[in-house]
mmCIF file of C-alpha atoms in Angstrom:
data_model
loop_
_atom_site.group_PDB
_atom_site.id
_atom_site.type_symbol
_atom_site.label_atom_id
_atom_site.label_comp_id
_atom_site.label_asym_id
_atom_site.label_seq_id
_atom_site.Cartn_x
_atom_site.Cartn_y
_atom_site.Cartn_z
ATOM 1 C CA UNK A 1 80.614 91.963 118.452
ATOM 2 C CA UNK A 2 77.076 92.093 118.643
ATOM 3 C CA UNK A 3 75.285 95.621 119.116
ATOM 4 C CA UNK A 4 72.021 95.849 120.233
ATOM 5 C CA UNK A 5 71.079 99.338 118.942
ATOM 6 C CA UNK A 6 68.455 102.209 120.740
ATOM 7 C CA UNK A 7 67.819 105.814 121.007
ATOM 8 C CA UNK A 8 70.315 107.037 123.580
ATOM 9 C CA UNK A 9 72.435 104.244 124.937
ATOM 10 C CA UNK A 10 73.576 100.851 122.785
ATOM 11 C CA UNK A 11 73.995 97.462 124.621
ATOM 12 C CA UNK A 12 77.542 96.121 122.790
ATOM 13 C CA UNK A 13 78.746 92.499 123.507
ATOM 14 C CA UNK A 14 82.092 91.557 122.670
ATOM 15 C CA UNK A 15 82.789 87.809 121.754
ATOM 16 C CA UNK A 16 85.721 85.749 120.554
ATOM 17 C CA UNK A 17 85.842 84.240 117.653
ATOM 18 C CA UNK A 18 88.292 81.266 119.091
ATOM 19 C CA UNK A 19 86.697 80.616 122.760
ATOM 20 C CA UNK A 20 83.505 82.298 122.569
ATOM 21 C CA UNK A 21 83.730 83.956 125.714
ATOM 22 C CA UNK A 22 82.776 87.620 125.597
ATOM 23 C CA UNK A 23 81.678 90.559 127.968
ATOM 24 C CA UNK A 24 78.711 93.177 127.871
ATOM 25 C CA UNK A 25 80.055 97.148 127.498
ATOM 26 C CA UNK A 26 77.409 100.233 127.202
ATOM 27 C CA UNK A 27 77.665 102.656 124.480
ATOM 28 C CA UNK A 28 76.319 106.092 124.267
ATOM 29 C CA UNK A 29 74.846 107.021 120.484
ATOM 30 C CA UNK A 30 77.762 110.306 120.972
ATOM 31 C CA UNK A 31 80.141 110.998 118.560
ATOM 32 C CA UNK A 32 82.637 111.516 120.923
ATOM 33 C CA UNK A 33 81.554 107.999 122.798
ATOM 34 C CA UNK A 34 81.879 106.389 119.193
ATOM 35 C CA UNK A 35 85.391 107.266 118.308
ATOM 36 C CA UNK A 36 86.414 106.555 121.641
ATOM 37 C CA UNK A 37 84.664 103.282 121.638
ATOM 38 C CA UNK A 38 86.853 102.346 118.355
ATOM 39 C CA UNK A 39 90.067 103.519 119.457
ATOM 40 C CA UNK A 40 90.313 101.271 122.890
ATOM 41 C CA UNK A 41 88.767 98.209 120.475
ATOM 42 C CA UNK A 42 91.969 99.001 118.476
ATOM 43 C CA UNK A 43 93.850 99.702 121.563
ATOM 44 C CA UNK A 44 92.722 96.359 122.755
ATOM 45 C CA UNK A 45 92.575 93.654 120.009
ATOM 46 C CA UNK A 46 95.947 95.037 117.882
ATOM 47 C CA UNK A 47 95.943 93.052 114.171
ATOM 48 C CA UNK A 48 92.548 91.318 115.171
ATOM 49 C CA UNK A 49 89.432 91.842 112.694
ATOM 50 C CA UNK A 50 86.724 93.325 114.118
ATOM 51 C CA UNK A 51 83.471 92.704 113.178
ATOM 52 C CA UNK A 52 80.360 93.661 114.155
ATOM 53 C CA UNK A 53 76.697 92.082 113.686
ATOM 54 C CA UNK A 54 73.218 94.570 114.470
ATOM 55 C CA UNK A 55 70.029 94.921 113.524
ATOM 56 C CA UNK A 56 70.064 97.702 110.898
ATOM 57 C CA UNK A 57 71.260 97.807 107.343
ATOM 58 C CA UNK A 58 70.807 101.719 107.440
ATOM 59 C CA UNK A 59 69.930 104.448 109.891
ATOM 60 C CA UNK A 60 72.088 106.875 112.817
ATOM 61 C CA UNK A 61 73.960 103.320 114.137
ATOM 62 C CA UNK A 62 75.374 102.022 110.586
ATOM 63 C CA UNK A 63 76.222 105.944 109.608
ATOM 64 C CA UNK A 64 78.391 106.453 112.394
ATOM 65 C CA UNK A 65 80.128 103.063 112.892
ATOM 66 C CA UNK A 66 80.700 103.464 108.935
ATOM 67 C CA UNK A 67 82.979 106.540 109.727
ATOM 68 C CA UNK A 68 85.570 103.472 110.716
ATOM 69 C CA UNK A 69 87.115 101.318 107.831
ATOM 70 C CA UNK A 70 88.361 99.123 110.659
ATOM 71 C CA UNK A 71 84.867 97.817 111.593
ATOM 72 C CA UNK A 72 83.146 94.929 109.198
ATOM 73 C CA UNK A 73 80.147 95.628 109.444
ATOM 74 C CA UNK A 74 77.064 92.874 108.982
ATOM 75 C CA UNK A 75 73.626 93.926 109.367
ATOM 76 C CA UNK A 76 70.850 90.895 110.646
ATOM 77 C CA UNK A 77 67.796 90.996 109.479
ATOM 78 C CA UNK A 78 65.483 91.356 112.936
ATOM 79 C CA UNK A 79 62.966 88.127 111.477
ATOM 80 C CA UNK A 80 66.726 86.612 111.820
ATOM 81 C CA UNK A 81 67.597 87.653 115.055
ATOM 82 C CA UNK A 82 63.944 86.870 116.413
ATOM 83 C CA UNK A 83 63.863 83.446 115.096
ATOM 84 C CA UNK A 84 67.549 82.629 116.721
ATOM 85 C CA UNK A 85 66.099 83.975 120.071
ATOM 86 C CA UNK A 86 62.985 81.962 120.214
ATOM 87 C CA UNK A 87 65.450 78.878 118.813
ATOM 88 C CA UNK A 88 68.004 78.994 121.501
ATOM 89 C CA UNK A 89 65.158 81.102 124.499
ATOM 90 C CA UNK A 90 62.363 78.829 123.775
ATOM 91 C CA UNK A 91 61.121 80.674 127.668
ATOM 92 C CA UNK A 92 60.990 84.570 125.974
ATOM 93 C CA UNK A 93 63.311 86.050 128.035
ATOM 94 C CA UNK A 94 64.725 89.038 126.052
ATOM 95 C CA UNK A 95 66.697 92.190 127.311
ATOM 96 C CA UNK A 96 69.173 94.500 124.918
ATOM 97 C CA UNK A 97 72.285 92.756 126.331
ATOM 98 C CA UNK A 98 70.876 89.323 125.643
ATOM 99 C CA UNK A 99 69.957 90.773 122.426
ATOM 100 C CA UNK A 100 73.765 92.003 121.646
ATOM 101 C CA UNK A 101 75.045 88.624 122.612
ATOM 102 C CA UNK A 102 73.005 86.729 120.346
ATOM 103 C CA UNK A 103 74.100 88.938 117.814
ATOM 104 C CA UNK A 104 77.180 88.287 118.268
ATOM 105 C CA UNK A 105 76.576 84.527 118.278
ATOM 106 C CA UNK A 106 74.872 84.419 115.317
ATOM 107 C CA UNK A 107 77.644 86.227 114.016
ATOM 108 C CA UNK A 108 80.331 84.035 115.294
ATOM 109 C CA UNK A 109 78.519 80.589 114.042
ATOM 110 C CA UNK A 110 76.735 82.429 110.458
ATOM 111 C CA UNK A 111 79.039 84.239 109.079
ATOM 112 C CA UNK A 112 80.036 82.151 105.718
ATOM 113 C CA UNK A 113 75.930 82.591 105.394
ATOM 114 C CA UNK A 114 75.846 86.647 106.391
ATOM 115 C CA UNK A 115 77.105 89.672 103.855
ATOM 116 C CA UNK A 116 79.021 92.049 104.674
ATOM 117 C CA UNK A 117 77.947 95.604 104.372
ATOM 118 C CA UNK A 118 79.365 97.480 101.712
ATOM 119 C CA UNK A 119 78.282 101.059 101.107
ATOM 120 C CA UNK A 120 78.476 102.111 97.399
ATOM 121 C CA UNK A 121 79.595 105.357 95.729
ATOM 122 C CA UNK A 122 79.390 108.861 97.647
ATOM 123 C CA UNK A 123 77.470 109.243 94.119
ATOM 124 C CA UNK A 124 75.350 106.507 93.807
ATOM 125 C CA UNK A 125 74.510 106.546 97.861
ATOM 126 C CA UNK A 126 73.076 110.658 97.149
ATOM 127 C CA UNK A 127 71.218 109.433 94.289
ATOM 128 C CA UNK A 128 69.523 107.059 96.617
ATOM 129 C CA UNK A 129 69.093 109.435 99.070
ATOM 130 C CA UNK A 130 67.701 111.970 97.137
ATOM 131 C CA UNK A 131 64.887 109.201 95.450
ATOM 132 C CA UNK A 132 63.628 107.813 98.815
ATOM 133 C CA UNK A 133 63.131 111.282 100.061
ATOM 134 C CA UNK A 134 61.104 112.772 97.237
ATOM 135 C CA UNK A 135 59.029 110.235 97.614
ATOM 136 C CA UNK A 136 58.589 110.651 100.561
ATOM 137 C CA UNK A 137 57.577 114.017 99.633
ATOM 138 C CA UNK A 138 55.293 113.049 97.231
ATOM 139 C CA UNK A 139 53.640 110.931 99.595
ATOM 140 C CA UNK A 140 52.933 113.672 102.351
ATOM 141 C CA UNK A 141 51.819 116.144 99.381
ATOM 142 C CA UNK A 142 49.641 112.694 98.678
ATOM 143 C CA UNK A 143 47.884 112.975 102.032
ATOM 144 C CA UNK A 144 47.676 116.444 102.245
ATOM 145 C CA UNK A 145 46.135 116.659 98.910
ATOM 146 C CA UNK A 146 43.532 113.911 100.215
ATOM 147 C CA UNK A 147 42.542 116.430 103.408
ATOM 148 C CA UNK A 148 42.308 119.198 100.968
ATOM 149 C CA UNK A 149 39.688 117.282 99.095
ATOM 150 C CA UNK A 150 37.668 116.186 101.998
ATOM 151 C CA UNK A 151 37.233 119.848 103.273
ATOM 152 C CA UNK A 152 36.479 121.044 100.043
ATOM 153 C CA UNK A 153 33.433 118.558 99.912
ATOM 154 C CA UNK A 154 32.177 120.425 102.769
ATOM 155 C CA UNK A 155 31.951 123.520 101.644
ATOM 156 C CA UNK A 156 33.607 124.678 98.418
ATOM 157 C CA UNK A 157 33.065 121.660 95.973
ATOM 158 C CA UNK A 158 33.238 124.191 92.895
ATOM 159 C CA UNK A 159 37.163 124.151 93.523
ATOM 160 C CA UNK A 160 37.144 120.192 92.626
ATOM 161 C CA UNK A 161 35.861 120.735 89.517
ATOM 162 C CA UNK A 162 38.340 123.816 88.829
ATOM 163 C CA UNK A 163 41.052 121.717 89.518
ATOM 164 C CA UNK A 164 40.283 119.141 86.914
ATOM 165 C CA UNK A 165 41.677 116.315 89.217
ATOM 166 C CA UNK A 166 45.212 118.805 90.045
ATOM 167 C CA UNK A 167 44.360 120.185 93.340
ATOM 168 C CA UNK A 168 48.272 120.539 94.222
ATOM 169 C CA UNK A 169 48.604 122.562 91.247
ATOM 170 C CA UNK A 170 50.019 125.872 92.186
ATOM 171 C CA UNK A 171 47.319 127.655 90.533
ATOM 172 C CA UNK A 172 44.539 126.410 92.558
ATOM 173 C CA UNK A 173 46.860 126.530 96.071
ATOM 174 C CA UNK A 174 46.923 130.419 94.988
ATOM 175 C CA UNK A 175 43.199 130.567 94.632
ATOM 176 C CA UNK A 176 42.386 128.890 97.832
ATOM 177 C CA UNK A 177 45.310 130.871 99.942
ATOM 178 C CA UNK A 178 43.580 134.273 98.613
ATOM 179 C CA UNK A 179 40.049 133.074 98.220
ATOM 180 C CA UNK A 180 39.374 130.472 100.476
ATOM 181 C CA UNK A 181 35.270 130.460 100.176
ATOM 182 C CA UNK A 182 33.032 130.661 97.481
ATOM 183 C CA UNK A 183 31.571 133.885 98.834
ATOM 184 C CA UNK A 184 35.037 135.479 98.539
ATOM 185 C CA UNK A 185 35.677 133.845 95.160
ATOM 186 C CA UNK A 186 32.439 135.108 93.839
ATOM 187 C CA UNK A 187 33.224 138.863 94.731
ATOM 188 C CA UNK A 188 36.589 139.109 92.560
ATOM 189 C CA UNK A 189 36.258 141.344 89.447
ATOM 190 C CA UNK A 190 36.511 139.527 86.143
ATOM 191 C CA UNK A 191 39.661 141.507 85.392
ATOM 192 C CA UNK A 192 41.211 140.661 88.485
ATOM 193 C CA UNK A 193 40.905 136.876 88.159
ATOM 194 C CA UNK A 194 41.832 136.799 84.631
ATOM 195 C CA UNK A 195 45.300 138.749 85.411
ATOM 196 C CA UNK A 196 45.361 136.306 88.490
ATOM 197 C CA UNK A 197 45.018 133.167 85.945
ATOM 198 C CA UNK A 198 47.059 134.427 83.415
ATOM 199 C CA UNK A 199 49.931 134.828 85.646
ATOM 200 C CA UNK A 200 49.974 131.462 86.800
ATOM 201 C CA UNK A 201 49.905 129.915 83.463
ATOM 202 C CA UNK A 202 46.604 130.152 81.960
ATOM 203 C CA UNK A 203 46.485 132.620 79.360
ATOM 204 C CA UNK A 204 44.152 131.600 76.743
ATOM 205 C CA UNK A 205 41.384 133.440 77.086
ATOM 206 C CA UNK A 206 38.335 130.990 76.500
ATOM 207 C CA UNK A 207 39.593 128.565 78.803
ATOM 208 C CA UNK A 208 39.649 131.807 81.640
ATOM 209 C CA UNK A 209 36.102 132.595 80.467
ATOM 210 C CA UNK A 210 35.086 129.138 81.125
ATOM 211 C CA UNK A 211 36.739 129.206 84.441
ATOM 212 C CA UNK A 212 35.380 132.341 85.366
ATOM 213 C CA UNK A 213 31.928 131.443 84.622
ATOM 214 C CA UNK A 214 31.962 128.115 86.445
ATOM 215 C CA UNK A 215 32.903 129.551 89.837
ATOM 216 C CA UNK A 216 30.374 132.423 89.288
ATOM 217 C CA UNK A 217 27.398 129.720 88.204
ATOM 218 C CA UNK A 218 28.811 127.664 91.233
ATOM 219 C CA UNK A 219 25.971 127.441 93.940
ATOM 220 C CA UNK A 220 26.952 127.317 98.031
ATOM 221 C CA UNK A 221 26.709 123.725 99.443
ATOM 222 C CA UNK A 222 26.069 125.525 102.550
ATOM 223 C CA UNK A 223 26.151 128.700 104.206
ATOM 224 C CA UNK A 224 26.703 127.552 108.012
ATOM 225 C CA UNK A 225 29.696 129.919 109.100
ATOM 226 C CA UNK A 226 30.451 127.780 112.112
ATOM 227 C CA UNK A 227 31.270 124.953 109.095
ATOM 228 C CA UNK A 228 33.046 127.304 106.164
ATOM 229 C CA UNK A 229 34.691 129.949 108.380
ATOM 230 C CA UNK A 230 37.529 127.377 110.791
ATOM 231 C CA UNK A 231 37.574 125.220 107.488
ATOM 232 C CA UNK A 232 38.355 127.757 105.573
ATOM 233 C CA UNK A 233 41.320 128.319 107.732
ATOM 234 C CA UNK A 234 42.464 124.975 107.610
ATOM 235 C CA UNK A 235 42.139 124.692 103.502
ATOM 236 C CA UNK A 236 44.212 127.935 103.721
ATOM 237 C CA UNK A 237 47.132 126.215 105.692
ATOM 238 C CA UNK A 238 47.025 122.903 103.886
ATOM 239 C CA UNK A 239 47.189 125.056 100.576
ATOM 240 C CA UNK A 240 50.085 126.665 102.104
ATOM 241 C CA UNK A 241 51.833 123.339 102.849
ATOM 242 C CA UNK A 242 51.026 121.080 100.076
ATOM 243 C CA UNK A 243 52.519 124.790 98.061
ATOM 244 C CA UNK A 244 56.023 124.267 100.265
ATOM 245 C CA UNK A 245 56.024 120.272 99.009
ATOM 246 C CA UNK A 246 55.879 121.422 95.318
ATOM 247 C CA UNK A 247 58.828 123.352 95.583
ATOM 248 C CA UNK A 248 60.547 120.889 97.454
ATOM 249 C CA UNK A 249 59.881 118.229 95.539
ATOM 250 C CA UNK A 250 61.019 120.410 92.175
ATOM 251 C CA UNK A 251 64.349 121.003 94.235
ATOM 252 C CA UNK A 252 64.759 117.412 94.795
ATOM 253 C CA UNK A 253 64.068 116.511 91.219
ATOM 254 C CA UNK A 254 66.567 119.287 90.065
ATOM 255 C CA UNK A 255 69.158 117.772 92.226
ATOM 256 C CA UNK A 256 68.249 114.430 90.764
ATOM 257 C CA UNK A 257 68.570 115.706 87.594
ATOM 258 C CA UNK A 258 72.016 117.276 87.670
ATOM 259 C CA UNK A 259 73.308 113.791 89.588
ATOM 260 C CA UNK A 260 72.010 111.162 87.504
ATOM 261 C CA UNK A 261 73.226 113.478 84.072
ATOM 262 C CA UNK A 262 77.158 112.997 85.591
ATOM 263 C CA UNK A 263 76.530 109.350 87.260
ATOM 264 C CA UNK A 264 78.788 106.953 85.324
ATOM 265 C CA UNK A 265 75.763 104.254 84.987
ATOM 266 C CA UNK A 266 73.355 107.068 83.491
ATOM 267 C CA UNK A 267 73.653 105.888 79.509
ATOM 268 C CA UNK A 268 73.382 101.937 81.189
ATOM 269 C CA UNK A 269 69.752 102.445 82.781
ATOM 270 C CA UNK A 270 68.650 105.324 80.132
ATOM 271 C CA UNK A 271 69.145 102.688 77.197
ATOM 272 C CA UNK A 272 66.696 100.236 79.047
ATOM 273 C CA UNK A 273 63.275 100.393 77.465
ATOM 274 C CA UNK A 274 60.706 102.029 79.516
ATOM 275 C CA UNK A 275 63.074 103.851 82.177
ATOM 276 C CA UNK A 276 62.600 107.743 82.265
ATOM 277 C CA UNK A 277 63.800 110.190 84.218
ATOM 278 C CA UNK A 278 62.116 108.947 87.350
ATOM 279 C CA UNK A 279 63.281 105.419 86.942
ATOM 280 C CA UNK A 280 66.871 105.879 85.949
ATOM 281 C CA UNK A 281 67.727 107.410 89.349
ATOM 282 C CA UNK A 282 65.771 104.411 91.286
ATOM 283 C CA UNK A 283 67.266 101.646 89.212
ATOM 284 C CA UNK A 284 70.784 103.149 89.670
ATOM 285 C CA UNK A 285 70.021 103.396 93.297
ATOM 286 C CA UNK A 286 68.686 99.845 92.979
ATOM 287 C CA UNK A 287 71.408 98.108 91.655
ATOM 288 C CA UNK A 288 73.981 100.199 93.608
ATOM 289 C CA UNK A 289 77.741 100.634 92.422
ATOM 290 C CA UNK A 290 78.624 97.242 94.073
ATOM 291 C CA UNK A 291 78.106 94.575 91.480
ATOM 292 C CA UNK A 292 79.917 92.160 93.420
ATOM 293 C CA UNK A 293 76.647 92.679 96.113
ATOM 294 C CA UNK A 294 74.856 89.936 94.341
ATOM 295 C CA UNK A 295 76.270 86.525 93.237
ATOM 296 C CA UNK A 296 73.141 85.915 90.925
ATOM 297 C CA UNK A 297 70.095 87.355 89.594
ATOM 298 C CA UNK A 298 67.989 85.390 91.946
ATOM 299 C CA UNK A 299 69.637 87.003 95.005
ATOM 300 C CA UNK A 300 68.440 90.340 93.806
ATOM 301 C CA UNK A 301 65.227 88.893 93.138
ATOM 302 C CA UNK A 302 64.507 87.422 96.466
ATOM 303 C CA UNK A 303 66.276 90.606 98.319
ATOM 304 C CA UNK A 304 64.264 92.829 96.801
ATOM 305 C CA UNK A 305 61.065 90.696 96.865
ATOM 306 C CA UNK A 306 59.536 90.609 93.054
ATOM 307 C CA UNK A 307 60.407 86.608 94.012
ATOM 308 C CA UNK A 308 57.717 85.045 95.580
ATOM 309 C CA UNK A 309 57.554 82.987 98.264
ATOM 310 C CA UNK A 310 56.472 79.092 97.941
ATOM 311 C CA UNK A 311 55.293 77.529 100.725
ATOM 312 C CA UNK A 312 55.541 73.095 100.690
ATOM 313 C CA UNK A 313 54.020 70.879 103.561
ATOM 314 C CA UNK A 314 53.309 67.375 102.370
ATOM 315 C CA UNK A 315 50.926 67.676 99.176
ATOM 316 C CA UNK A 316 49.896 71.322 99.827
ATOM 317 C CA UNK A 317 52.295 73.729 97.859
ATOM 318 C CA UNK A 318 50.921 77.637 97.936
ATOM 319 C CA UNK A 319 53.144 80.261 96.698
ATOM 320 C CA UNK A 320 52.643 83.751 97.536
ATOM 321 C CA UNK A 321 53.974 87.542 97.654
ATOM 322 C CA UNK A 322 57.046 87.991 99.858
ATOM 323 C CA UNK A 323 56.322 90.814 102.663
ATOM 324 C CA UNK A 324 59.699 90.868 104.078
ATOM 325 C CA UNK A 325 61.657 93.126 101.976
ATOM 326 C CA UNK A 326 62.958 96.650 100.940
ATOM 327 C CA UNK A 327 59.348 97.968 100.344
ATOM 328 C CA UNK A 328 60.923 101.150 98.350
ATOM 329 C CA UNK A 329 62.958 99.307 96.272
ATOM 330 C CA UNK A 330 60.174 96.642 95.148
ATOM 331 C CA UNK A 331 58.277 99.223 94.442
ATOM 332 C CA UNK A 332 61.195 100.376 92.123
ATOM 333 C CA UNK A 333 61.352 97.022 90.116
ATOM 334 C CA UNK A 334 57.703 96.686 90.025
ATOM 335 C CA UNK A 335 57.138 100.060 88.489
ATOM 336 C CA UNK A 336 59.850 100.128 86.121
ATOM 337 C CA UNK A 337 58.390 96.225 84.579
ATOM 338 C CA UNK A 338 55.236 97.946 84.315
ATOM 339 C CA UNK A 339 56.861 100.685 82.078
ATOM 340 C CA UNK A 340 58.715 98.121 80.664
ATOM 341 C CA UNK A 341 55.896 96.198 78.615
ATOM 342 C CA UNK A 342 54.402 99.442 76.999
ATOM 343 C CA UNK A 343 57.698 100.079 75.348
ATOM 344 C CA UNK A 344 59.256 96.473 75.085
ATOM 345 C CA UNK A 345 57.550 94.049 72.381
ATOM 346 C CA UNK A 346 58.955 91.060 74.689
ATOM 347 C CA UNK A 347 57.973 92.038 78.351
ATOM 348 C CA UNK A 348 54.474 92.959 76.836
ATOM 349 C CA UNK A 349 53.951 89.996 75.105
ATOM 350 C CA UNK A 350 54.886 88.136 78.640
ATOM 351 C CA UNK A 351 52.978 89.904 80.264
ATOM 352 C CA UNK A 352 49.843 89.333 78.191
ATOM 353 C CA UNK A 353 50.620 85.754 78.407
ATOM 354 C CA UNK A 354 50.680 86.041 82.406
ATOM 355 C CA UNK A 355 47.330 87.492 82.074
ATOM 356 C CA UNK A 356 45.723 85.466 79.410
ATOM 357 C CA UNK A 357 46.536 82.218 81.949
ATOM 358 C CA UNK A 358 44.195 84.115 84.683
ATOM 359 C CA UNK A 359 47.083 86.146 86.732
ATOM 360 C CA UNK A 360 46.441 89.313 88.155
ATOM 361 C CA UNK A 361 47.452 92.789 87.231
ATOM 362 C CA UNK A 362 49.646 93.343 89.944
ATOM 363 C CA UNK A 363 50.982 89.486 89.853
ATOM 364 C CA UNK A 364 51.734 89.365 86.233
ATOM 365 C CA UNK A 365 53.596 92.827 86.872
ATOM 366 C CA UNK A 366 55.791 91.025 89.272
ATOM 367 C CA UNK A 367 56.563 87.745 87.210
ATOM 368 C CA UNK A 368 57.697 90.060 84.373
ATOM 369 C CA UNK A 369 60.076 92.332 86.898
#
């Protein structure tokens, strides 16, 4: 079968492996629709596999249709899919049920070259989970933290320097949510703001002196109200915001926590050199609980796309980064090498060699992941 996946409604062709032949069925993205759909293909084809090619390796589609051990599941990468359809359509004609039965070919004529999906642990799946999404976190708090900055420029630069380069620090979010302009800031008793610092964490009481005094030496970039009054509104907001991602992101990092500290492969990735607590989790989620995924290290390699790719045509050779790829989980291998040669006498040493030949940072970081 070859599913052509959407929002609503799912264009499903369903081929034969023997003949070929096949016919085109609609599929609502219900639960209800889902489990019926299964049942007649069981209904239907008795002791026949059933296997089913689409254009997702994760997402609403491949969560549902997982529900049912029945279906072998193998997910086409849509560069795949797009190249077969320009091979075999060299006009462009392309609609979801031509889609679906292309998949389905591909399927039928691939699949010694395809792998089948095969979700890991309940454990090891969370643990992924719960890495992609605080980042994802992070990165909103990321952009947030950048609009804070820019309205602060405006109008209440002095809060820049207070910060010392942590504007999402709670302590600052607190300021800004109470005292959201420099006028306000400068009217707050002494006594106030030290009780106010000291119960966020900043009790000694030189460093409150100095933090006092540089808001009250602090000068107004401008006094325009039709400038500091809306932006003050809008600092007050993000401050609120960017406040809600902290704890969030401390929730998510407590649940990380607890699940790595019971996760079977925990002592595996904590004994490799450079992997803390934030690159454990990624690297367990990286390698997943199916070591049977990958026949060889260069599979992982190229999958996750630390490999590059080299290009020949007659004497010109060029080899360069490869774009298609998990982005998140790159990022996972290219970080963790990067650790990896601050604690690790080998990978630094490699890496220094990388860069003594002329390589780049970044480039050098990859050759050693």
């Amino acid at each position: 079968m070859g599913l052509d996946w959407a929002d609503q409604e799912h264009a499903c062709y369903l081929m034969s492996s023997r003949t070929g032949s096949g016919v085109v069925e609609t599929l609502r993205h219900e639960p209800e629709a889902i489990a019926k759909w299964v049942a007649s293909l069981e209904a239907r084809f008795p002791r026949h596999r059933l296997r089913v090619a689409l254009e997702q390796s994760r997402g609403a589609v491949i969560a549902a249709l997982a529900e049912f051990g029945q279906l072998e599941l193998y997910p086409i990468n849509p560069k795949q899919l797009s190249s077969y359809r320009d091979a075999v359509c060299p006009s462009g004609a392309k609609d979801d049920p031509g889609d679906a039965r292309l998949l389905a070919e591909f399927l039928r004529h691939h699949q010694h070259q395809l792998r089948r999906w095969q979700p890991d642990t309940v454990e090891t799946r969370r643990i992924a989970e719960l890495c992609e999404l605080r980042r994802k976190l992070v990165e909103e708090r990321k952009r947030l933290v950048l609009q804070l900055n820019s309205s602060l420029k405006l109008y209440f630069p002095v809060v820049l320097k207070l910060a010392g380069g942590m504007l999402y620090s709670n302590r600052i979010l607190d300021l800004l949510r109470r005292w959201p302009t420099l006028k306000q800031l400068k009217r707050v008793h002494p006594k106030t703001l030290r009780r106010f610092l000291a119960d966020r964490g900043l009790r000694n009481a030189d460093q409150q002196t100095k933090f006092i005094d540089t808001a009250r030496a602090a000068l107004p970039l401008t006094k325009d109200k039709a400038l500091i009054e809306p932006r003050a509104k809008y600092v007050r907001v993000l401050a609120g915001q960017i406040k809600d991602l902290n704890r969030a992101i401390a929730e998510f990092e407590e649940e990380l926590r607890q699940a790595v500290a019971v996760h079977p492969d925990e002592p595996v990735f904590r004994a490799l050199p450079g992997a803390g607590d934030a690159l454990v989790p990624r690297l367990i989620a990286a390698f997943g609980s199916e070591r049977d995924r990958y026949e060889s290290a260069e599979q992982i390699q190229c999958y996750s796309g630390i490999a590059p790719v080299t290009r020949r045509s007659g004497k010109s050779r060029q080899v360069q980064k490869r774009i298609a790829c998990p982005k998140f989980l790159r990022q996972t291998f290219h970080e963790f090498a990067d650790h990896a040669r601050k604690w690790s006498r080998w990978a630094k040493a490699f890496y220094d060699m990388r860069r003594a030949a002329g390589v780049k940072h970044h480039a050098a970081v990859r050759a050693l992941a």
